[in-house]
XYZ file of C-alpha atoms in Angstrom:
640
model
C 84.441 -8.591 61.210
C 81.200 -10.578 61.570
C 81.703 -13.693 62.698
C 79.091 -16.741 62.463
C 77.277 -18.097 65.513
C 77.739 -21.130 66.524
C 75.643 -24.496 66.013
C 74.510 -24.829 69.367
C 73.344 -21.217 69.107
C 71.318 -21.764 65.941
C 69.409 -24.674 67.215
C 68.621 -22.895 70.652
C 66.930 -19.750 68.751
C 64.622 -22.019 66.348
C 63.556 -24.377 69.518
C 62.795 -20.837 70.949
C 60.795 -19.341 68.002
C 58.813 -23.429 67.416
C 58.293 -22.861 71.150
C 57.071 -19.483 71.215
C 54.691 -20.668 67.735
C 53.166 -23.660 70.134
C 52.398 -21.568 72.790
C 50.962 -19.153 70.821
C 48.418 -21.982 69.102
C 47.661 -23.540 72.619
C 46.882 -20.321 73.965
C 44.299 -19.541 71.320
C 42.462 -23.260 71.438
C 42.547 -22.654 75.241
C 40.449 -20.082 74.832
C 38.687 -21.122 72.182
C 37.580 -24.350 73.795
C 37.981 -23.135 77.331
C 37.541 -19.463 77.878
C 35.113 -18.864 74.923
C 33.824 -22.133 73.443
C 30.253 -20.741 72.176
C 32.693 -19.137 69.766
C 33.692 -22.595 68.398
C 30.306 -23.367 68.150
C 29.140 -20.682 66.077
C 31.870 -21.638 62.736
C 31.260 -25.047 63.277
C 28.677 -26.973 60.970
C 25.558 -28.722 63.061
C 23.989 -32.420 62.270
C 20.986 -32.417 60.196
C 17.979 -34.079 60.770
C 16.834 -36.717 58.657
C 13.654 -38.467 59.141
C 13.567 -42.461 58.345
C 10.326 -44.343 58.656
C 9.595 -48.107 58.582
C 6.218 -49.203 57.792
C 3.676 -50.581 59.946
C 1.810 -53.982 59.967
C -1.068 -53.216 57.635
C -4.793 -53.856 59.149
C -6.295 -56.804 58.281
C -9.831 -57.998 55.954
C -12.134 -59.988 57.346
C -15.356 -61.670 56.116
C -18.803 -60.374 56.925
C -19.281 -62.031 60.295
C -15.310 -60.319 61.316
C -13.959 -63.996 62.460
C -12.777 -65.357 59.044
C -9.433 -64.041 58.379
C -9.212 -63.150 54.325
C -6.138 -61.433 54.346
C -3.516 -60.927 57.020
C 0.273 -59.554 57.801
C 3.259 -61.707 58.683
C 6.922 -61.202 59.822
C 9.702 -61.962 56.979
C 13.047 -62.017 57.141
C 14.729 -59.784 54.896
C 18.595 -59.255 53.676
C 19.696 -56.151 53.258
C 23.497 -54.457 52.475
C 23.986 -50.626 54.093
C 24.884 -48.560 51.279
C 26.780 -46.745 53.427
C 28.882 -49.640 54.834
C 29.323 -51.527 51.829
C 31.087 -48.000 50.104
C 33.792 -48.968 52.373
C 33.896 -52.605 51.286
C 37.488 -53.063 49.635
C 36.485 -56.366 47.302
C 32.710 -55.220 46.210
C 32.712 -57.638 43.238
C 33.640 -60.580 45.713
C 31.350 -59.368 48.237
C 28.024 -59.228 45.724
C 29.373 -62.801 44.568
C 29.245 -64.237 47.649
C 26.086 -63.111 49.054
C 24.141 -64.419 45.483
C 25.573 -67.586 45.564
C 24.806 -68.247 49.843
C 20.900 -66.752 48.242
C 20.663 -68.980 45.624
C 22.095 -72.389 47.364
C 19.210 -71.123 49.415
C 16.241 -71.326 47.120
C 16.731 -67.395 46.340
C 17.212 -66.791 42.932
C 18.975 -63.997 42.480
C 21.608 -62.381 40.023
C 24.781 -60.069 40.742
C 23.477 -57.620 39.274
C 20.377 -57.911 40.709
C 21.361 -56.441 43.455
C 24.048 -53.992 41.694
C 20.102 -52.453 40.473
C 19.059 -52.448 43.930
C 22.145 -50.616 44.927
C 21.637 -47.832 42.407
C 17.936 -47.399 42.624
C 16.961 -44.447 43.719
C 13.405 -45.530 44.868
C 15.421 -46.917 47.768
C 15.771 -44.194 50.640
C 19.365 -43.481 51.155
C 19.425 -43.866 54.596
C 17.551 -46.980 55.124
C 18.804 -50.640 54.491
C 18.672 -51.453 50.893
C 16.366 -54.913 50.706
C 18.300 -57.521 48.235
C 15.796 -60.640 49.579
C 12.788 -61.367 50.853
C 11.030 -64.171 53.163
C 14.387 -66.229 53.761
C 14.785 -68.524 56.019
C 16.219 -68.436 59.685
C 18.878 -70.946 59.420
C 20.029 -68.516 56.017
C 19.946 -65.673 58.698
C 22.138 -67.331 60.876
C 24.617 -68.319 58.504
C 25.102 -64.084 56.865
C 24.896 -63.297 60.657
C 27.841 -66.333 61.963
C 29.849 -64.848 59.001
C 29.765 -61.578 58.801
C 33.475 -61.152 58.503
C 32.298 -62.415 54.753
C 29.351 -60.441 54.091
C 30.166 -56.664 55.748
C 27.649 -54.277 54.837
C 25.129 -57.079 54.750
C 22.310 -57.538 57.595
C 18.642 -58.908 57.976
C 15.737 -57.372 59.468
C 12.336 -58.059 59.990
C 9.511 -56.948 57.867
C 5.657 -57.470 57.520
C 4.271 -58.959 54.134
C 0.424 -59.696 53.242
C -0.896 -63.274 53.302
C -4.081 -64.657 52.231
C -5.200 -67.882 54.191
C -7.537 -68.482 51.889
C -5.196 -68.708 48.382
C -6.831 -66.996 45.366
C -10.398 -66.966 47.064
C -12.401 -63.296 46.602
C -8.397 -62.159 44.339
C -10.644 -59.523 42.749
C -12.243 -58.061 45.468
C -9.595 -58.246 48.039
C -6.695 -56.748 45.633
C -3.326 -56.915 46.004
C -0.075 -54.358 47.403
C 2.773 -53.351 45.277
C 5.755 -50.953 45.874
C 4.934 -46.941 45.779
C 6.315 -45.532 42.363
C 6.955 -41.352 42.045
C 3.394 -40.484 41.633
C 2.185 -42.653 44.715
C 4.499 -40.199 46.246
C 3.082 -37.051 45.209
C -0.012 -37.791 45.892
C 0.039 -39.020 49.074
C 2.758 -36.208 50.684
C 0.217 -34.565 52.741
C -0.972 -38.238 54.078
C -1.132 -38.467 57.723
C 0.468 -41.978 57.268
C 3.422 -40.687 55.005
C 5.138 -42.931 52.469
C 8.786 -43.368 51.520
C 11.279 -45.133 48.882
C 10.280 -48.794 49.215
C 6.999 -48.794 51.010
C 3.922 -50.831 49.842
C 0.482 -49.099 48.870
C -2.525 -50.904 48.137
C -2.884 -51.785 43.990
C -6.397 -53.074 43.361
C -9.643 -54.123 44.647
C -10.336 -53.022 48.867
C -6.425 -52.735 49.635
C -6.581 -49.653 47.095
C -10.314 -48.228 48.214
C -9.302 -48.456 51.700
C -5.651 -47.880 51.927
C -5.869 -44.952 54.301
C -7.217 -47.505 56.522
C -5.682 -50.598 55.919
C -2.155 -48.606 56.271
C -0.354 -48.456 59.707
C 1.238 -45.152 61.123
C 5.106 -46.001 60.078
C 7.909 -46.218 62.945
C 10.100 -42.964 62.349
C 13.603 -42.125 63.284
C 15.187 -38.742 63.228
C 18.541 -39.275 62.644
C 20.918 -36.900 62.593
C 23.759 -36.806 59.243
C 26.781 -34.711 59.242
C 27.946 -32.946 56.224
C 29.421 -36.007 54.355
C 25.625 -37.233 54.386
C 26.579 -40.175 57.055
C 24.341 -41.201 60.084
C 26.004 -39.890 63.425
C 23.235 -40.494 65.543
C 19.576 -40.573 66.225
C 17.355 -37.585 67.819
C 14.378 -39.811 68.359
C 12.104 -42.731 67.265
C 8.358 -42.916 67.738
C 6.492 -46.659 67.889
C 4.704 -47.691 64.686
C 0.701 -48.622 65.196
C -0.957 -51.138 63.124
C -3.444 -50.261 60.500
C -7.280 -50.479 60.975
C -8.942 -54.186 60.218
C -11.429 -54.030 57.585
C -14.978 -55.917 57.445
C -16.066 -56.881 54.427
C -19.871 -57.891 53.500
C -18.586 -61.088 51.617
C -19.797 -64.360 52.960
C -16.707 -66.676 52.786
C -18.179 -69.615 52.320
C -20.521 -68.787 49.527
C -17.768 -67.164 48.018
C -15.961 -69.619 47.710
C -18.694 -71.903 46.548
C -19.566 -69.552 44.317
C -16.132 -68.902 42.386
C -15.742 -73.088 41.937
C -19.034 -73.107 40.769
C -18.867 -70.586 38.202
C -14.870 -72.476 36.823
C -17.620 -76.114 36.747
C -19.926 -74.387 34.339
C -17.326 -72.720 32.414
C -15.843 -76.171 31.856
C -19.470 -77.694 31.240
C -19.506 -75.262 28.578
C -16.649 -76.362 26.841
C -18.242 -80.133 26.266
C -22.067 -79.333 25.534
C -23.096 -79.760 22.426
C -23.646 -77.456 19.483
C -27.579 -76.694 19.187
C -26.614 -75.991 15.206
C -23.978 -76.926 13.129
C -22.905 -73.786 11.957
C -22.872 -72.124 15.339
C -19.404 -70.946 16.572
C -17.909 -73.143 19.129
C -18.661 -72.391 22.571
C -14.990 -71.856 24.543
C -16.356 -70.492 27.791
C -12.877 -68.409 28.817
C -14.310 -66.389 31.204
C -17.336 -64.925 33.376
C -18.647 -63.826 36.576
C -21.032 -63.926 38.909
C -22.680 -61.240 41.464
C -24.876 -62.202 44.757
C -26.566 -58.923 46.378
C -28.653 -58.317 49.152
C -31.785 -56.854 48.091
C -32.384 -54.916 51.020
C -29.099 -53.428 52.081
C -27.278 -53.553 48.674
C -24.582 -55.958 50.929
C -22.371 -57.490 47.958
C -22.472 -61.442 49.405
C -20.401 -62.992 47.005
C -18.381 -61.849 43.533
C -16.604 -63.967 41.371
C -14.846 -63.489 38.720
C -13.009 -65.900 36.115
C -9.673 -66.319 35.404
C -8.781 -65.633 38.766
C -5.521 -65.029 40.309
C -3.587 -65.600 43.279
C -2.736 -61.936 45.350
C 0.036 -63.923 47.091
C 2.112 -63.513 44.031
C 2.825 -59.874 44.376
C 4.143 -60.376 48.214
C 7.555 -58.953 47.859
C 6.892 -57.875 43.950
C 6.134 -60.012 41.129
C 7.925 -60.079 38.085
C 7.359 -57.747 34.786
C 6.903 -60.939 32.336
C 4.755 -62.565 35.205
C 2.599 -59.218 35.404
C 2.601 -59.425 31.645
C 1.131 -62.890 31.684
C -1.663 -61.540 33.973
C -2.845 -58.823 31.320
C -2.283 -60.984 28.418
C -5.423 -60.964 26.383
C -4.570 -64.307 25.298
C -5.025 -65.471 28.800
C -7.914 -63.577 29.314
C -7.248 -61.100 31.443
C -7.028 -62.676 34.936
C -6.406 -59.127 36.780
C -9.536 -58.217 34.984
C -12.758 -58.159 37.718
C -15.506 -58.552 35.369
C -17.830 -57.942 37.627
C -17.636 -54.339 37.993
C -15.216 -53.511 34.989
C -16.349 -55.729 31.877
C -19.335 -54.758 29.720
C -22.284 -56.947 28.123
C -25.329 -56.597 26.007
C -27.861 -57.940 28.473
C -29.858 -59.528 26.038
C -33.046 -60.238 27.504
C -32.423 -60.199 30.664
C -33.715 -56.526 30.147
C -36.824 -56.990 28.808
C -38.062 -56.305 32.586
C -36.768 -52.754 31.869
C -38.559 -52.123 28.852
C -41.504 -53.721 29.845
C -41.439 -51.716 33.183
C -41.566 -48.175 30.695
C -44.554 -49.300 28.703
C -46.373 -50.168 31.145
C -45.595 -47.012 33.352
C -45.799 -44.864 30.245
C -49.430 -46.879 29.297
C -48.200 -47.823 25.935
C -48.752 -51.569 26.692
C -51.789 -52.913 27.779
C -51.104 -56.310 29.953
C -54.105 -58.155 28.563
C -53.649 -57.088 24.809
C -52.431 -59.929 22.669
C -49.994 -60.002 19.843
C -49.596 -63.278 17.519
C -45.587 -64.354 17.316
C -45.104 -65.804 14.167
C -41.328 -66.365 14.608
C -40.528 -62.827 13.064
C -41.287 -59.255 13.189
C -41.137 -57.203 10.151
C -41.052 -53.310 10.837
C -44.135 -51.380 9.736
C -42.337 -48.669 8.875
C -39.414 -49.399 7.200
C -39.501 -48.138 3.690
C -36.232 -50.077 2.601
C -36.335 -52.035 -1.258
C -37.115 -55.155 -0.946
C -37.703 -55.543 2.763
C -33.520 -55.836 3.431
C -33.137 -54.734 7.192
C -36.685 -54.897 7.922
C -37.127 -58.266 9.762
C -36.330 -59.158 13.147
C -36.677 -62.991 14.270
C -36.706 -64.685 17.883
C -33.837 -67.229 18.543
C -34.301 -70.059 16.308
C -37.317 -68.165 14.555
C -39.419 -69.517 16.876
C -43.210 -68.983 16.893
C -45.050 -68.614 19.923
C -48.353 -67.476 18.619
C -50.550 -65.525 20.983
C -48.666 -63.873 23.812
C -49.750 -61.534 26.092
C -47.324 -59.215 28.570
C -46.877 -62.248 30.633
C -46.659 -64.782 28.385
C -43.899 -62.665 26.650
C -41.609 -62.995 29.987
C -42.348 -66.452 30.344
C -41.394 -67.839 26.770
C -39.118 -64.516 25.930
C -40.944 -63.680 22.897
C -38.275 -61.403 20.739
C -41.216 -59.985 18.380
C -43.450 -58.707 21.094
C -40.149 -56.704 22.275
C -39.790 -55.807 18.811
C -43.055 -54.352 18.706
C -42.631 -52.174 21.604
C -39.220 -50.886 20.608
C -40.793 -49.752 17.352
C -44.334 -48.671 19.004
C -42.235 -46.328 21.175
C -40.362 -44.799 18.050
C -43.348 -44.168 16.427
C -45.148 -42.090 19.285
C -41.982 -39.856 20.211
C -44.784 -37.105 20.049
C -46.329 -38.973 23.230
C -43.630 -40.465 24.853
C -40.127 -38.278 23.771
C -37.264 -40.113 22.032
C -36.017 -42.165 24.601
C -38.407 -43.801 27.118
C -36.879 -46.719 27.176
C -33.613 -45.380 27.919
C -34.959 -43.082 30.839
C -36.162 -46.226 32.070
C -32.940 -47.962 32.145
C -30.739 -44.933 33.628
C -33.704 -44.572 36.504
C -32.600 -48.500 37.488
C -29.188 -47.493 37.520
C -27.661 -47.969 33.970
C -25.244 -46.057 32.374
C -23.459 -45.014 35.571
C -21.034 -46.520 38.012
C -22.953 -48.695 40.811
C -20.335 -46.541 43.185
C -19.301 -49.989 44.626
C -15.900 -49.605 46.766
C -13.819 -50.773 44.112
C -11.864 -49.719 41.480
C -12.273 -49.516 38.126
C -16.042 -49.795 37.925
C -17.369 -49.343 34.130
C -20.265 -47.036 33.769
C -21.982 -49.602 30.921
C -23.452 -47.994 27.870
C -26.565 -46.513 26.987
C -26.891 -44.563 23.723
C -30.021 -42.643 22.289
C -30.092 -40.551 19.537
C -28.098 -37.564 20.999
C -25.425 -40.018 21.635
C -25.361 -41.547 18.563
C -25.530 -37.675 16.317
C -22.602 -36.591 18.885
C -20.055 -39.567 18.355
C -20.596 -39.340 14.873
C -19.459 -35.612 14.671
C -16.639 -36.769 16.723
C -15.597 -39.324 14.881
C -17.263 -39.764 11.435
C -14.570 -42.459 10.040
C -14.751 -44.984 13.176
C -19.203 -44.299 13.411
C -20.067 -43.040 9.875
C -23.633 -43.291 10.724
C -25.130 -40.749 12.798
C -29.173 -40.833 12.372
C -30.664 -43.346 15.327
C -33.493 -45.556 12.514
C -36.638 -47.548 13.884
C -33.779 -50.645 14.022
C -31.865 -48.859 16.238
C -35.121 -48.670 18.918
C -36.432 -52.118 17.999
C -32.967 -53.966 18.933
C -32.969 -51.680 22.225
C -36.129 -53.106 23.212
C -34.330 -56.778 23.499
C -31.331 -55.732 25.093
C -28.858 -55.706 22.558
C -27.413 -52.974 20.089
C -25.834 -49.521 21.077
C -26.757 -51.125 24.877
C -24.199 -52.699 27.760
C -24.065 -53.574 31.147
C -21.986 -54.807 34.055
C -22.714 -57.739 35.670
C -23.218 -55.664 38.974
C -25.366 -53.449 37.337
C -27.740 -55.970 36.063
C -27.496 -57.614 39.672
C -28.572 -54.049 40.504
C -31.842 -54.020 38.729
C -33.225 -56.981 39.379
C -32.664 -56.187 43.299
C -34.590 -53.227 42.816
C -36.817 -55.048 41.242
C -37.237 -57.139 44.000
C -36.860 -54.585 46.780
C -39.952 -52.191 45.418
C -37.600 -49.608 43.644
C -35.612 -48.557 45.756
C -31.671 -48.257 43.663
C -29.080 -49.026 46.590
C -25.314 -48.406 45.601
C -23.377 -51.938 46.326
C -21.923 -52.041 49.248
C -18.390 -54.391 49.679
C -17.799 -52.354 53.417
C -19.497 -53.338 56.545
C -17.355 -51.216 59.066
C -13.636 -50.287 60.012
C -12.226 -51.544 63.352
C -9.601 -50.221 65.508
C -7.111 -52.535 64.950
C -6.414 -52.582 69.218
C -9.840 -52.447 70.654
C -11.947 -54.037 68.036
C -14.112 -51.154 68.237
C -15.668 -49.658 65.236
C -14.585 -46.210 63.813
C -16.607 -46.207 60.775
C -19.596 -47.845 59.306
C -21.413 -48.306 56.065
C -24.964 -47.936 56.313
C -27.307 -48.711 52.984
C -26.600 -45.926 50.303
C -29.705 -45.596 48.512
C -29.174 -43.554 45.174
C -32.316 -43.287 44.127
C -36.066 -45.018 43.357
C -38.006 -46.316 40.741
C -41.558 -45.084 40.413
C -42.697 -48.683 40.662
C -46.752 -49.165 41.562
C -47.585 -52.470 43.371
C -49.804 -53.124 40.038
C -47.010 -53.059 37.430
C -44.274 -54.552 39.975
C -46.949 -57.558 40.345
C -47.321 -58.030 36.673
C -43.508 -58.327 36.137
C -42.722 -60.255 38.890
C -45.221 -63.032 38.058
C -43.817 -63.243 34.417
C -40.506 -63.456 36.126
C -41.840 -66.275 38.785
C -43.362 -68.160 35.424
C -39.814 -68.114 33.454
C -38.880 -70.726 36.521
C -42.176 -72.115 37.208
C -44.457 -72.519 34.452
C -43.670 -75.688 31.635
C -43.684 -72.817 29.149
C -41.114 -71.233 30.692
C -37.282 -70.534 29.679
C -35.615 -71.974 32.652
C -38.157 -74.592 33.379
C -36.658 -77.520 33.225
C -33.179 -76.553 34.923
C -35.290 -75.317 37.918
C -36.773 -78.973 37.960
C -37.018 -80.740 41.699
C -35.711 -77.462 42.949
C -37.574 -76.237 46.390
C -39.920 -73.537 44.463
C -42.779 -74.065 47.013
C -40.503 -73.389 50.035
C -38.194 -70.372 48.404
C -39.959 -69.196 45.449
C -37.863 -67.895 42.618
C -38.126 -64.963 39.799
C -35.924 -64.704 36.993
C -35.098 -63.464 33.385
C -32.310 -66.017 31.040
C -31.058 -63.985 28.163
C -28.772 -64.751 25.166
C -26.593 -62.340 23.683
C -25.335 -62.560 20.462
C -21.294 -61.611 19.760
C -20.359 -60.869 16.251
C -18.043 -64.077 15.290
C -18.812 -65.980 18.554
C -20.655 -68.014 20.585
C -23.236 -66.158 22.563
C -22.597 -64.909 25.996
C -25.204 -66.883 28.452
C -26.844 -65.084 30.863
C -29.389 -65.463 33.517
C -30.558 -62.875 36.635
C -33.319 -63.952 39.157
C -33.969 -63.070 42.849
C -35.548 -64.766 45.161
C -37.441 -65.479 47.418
C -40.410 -63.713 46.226
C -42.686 -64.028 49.218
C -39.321 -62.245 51.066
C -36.966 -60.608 48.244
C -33.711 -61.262 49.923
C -30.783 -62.306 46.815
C -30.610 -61.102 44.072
C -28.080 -63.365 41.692
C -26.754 -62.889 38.202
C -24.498 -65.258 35.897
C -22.892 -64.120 32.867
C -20.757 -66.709 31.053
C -18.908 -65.557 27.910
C -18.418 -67.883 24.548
C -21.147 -70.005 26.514
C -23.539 -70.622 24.079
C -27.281 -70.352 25.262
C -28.423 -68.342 28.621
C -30.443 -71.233 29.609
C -28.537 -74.036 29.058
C -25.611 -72.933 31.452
C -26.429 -70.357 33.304
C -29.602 -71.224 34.782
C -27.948 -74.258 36.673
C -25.283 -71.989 37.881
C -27.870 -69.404 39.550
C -29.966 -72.693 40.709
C -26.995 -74.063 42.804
C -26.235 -70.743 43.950
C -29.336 -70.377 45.484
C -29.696 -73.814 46.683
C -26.982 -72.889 48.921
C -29.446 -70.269 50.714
């Protein structure tokens, strides 16, 4: 008979066997941890690395003489919320409440979910600080800091944003920074200054021709993340170093000058009267103007109009404020028509076709041709004449004019003539003299300025013209280049358009004896510490003009006449002005736009005795070249 053990007996055997079980599982972590613990080591998972940077102060740009300050860095406050902290956060809705309403009663406008997009974006590296506001003030950072118990997940930190002492002065030029998008990023992964989620790169004008400069060497932290992708600690951190400063060739002060001056004539252009009735009326939205040093290609001043102010992108600028800035109906204030808008020259290039007949000896200086208001084409062979007559502004009649007399008064017809002269002796002279011409002064390509966006202007010939036809028959039906074609070429309008900086271009080589120097916007690079130099910009000269002292002497005395001689187009604007002391050479032109007033221009350089500046105004819906674009170039160069 078996008989059943008692209670006591049970519980002693199972506190024996749980006994036995512990001392089993001590024994084996004693000698995991103990005896062996490399064995411990090898199944369990290490930290990873992760490497954080934070950027660096960015270098700064200073004017030509490296004193003035145009654009600088600053410390801002900034909030942020750790994504990883605030996953924690119990009462998330409450939370994001909270912190927009302590931003707003702050002068922070801001939205919930505002910051809900922040939260999610991915552009934002996961391991850094997600920034919900910029630039806030200290007493708002004391208040999220005093009640944290409020705001967990939420911190500040300090961060350096662009400033520009000098407001909207030099916008175009200078450029502004935005934040880095996907294909910033994969451009720039091999950069020695590497980029992340959330940095700034340079956007426009020298802060995106000179970003690898301007850019500091980030702070970075190698932090290490365990396996549910949190920070556990940090491996190491290296100190960030300020970017490079950058020296610009612009002279502040006539910069400055020379961007209020340009908005006055604009404005002047507005009120002046109509010379006809039936012209279109002259609204004057926009223009720009371009000072060069002859002799080093040194870019002195640029202005461009509408401006805009760079300061509006610190921190990122809103899409329907960016909108407004590329709005055609505002005139495109991002726009730097200096380098990146287009105009017929008008005859502001009659220096260019006069320069290739008399280097090709089609022209004879002393010949004389009668101006009777109007040029008829000898050739044409049209019924009824229809296409065949060409007249000077206002049909005008100048009667006899010889080369320089043709500068002086800007006789259209004795243009005309040489425009169809040069069509009619191809066999002598090729198809296209007076485009060769042009391209050896530098049309048709980029300047290769530092800056972005440059236009390479237009120059067509009859290749051109045959090859965009084939290309497009429906949009340019006609493909044959006609006697017209050559005769409207010779004025500087037609299949023909320039840059501003171009046309600044040309009349400095002009000036300089031929020698075609790229524009130059860089002086040098300085080591942001030591002030020391680590690169330089030395005169780029692209090329030279076969320009004999005999033919540059006959154009630059028809230019000096335009200013000095009673005859002359911009006579009576250069009245009382110091000729004697700082004599002056120049070209106005008028060119016509289909349905609107004429853009104005006028180029000159100056002073002869010395070629030094070389200064070009082009005003849009202006009306006549003379009228307001003279005075602008005048009181530019009354300022030197």
């Amino acid at each position: 008979m078996v008989t059943e053990a008692s209670p006591p007996l049970r519980v002693a055997v199972i506190g024996i066997v749980c006994l036995s079980l512990f001392a089993a599982l001590f024994a084996r972590l004693y000698y995991l941890q103990v005896l062996e613990p490399t064995a411990l080591e090898e199944v369990r998972p290490l930290p990873s690395e992760e490497v954080v940077r934070y950027q660096a102060e960015r270098g700064r740009i200073l004017d030509r003489t490296g004193t003035q300050v145009l654009v600088d860095s600053r410390q801002s406050i900034e909030v942020t919320i750790d994504r990883q902290a605030y996953e924690a956060v119990e009462d998330k809705a409450g939370l994001l409440g909270r912190l927009a309403r302590a931003l707003n009663e702050a002068g922070v406008p801001i939205k919930v979910r505002d910051i809900e997009s922040r939260l999610v974006d991915p552009m934002y590296d996961p391991f850094k600080p997600v920034p919900i506001a910029h630039d806030v003030s200290a007493e708002l950072e004391v208040e999220l800091l005093e009640r944290s118990f409020e705001f967990p997940s939420v911190d500040t930190s300090r961060v350096w944003l662009r400033t520009y002492p000098n407001g909207p002065v030099a916008s175009h030029l200078l450029g502004y920074v935005g934040a880095v998008n996907e294909a910033d990023l994969g451009a720039r992964q091999a950069s020695t200054k590497p980029y992340q989620p959330g940095d700034e790169i340079g956007r426009a004008g020298v802060e995106y021709m000179f970003e690898s400069d301007l850019r500091g060497v980030p702070e970075e932290r190698r932090i290490l993340v365990d396996l549910r992708n949190e920070q556990v600690g940090t491996a190491s951190v290296s100190e960030p170093e300020t970017g490079d400063d950058l020296v610009l060739t612009i002279d502040l002060a006539l910069q400055r000058q020379t961007e209020q001056l340009l908005a006055k004539a604009l404005a002047e252009a507005r009120q002046q009267p109509k010379r006809e009735p039936e012209d279109p009326d002259a609204t004057a939205p926009a223009g720009s103007v371009v000072v060069l040093d002859v002799q080093t290609g040194e870019l002195l001043a640029m202005a461009s109009f509408p401006a805009y102010d760079p300061a509006e992108f610190v921190g990122g600028i809103s899409s329907y404020r960016f909108s407004e800035l590329n709005d055609p109906a505002a005139h495109h204030p991002l726009l730097n028509r200096a380098v990146q808008s287009i105009y017929a020259p008008g005859s502001t290039f009659k220096p260019v076709t006069a320069y290739a007949a008399l280097r090709t000896g089609l022209l004879d200086p002393d010949e004389e041709y009668v101006d009777r208001g109007f040029y008829e084409i000898e050739s044409c062979q049209s019924e009824g004449g229809a296409g065949c007559e060409f007249q000077n502004a206002g049909r005008a009649a100048y009667g006899r004019v010889d080369f320089h007399r043709s500068l002086v008064v800007s006789s259209d017809t004795y243009y005309y003539r040489l425009g169809e002269q040069f069509w009619n002796s191809q066999d002598r002279f090729g198809p296209t003299p007076i485009q060769d011409a042009a391209r050896g002064f530098g049309l048709g390509t980029p300047t290769g300025v530092q800056l972005p966006g440059e236009s390479a202007g237009l120059i067509t010939d009859p290749a051109a013209k045959a090859a965009r036809h084939a290309e497009n028959p429906e949009a340019f039906p006609v493909g044959d280049w006609f006697t017209g074609d050559n005769v409207n070429l010779a004025i500087g309008q037609g299949d023909l358009a320039v840059t501003p900086l171009q046309l600044a271009n040309v009349y400095a080589t002009l000036a300089n004896g031929g020698r075609v120097l790229a524009p130059s916007v860089a002086r040098a690079v300085l080591d942001h510490d030591t002030g020391q130099p680590t690169r330089s910009f030395e005169p780029r000269e692209l090329g030279r003009v076969d320009l004999p002292p005999e033919i540059a002497e006959l154009i630059h005395k028809g230019l000096a006449g335009v200013v000095s001689e009673d005859e002359g187009t911009a006579y009576e604007e250069f009245a009382g002005f110091p000729l004697e002391a700082f004599p002056v050479a120049g070209k106005t032109g008028t060119a016509q736009v289909q349905g609107k007033a004429d853009t104005a221009l006028f180029a000159a350089y100056g002073p002869t005795t010395n070629p030094r500046y070389a200064v070009v105004a082009v005003l849009e819906e202006s009306g006549f070249g003379a009228d307001v674009a003279v005075p602008l170039v005048r009181q530019v160069l009354e300022g030197h």
